[in-house]
XYZ file of C-alpha atoms in Angstrom:
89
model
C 111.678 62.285 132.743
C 108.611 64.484 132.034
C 108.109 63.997 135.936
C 110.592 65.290 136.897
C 110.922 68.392 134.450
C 107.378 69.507 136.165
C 108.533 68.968 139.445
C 111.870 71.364 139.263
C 109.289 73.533 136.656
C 106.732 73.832 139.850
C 109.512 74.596 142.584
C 111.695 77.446 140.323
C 107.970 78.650 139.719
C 106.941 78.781 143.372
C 110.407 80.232 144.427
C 109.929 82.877 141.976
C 106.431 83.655 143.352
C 107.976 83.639 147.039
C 110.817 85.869 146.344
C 108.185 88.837 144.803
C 106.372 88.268 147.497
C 108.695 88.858 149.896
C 109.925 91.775 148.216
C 107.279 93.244 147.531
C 105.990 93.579 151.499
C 107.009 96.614 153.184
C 109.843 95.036 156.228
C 110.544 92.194 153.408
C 114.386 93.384 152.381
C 115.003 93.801 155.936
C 114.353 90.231 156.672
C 116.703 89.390 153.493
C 119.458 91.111 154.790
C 119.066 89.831 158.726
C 119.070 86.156 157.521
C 122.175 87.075 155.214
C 124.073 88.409 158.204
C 123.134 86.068 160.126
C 124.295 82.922 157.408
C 127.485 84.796 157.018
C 127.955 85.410 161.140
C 126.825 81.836 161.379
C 129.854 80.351 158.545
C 132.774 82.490 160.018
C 131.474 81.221 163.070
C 131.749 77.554 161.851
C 134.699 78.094 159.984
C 136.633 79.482 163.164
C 135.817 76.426 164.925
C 137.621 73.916 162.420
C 140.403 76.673 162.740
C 140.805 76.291 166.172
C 140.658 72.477 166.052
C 144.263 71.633 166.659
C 143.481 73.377 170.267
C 140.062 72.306 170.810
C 139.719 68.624 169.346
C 136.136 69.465 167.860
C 135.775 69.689 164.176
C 132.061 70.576 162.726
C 131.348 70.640 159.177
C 130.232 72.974 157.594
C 126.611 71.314 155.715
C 123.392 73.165 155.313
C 122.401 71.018 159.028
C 125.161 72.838 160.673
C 124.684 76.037 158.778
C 120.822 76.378 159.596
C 121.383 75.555 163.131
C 123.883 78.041 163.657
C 121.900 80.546 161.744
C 118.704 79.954 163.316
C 120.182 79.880 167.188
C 123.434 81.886 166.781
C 126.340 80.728 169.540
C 123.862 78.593 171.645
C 123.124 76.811 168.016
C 127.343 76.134 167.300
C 127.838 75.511 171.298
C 124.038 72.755 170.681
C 126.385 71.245 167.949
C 129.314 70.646 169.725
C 127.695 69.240 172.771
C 125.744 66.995 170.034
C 129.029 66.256 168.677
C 130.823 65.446 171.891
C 128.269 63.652 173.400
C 127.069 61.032 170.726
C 130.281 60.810 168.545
């Protein structure tokens, strides 16, 4: 029990640390903002694929995997996913 107090004390503490850090560099809000546009472009994204399911026959969920991918590559990330999806399911 102690264990595992230390460990969540040790990652709020480190999160904390990166978060000033981040802020505190000079292009470090701009980089906030970019990867919040680019979670939200990435869920809508997501999100209009399971809407158009009933035409295409290819629902993703939407999980932190498929999230992160889609926020990380953008359209070539969702179109990776459904070629994943299609392919080995």
């Amino acid at each position: 029990m102690v264990v595992n107090v230390a460990i969540w004390g040790v990652l709020i503490l480190s999160s904390l640390l990166l978060i000033m850090t981040v802020l505190r560099s000079r292009g470090g809000t701009r980089v906030l903002a970019s990867l919040g546009v680019n979670v939200v472009v990435a869920a809508f994204l997501l999100y209009l694929l399971n809407l158009l399911s009933g035409y295409t026959h290819v629902e993703l969920p939407i999980n932190t995997a498929t999230l992160g991918t889609a926020t990380v590559l953008g359209v070539p990330g969702v179109l990776l996913l459904i070629g994943v999806k299609v392919v080995l399911l």
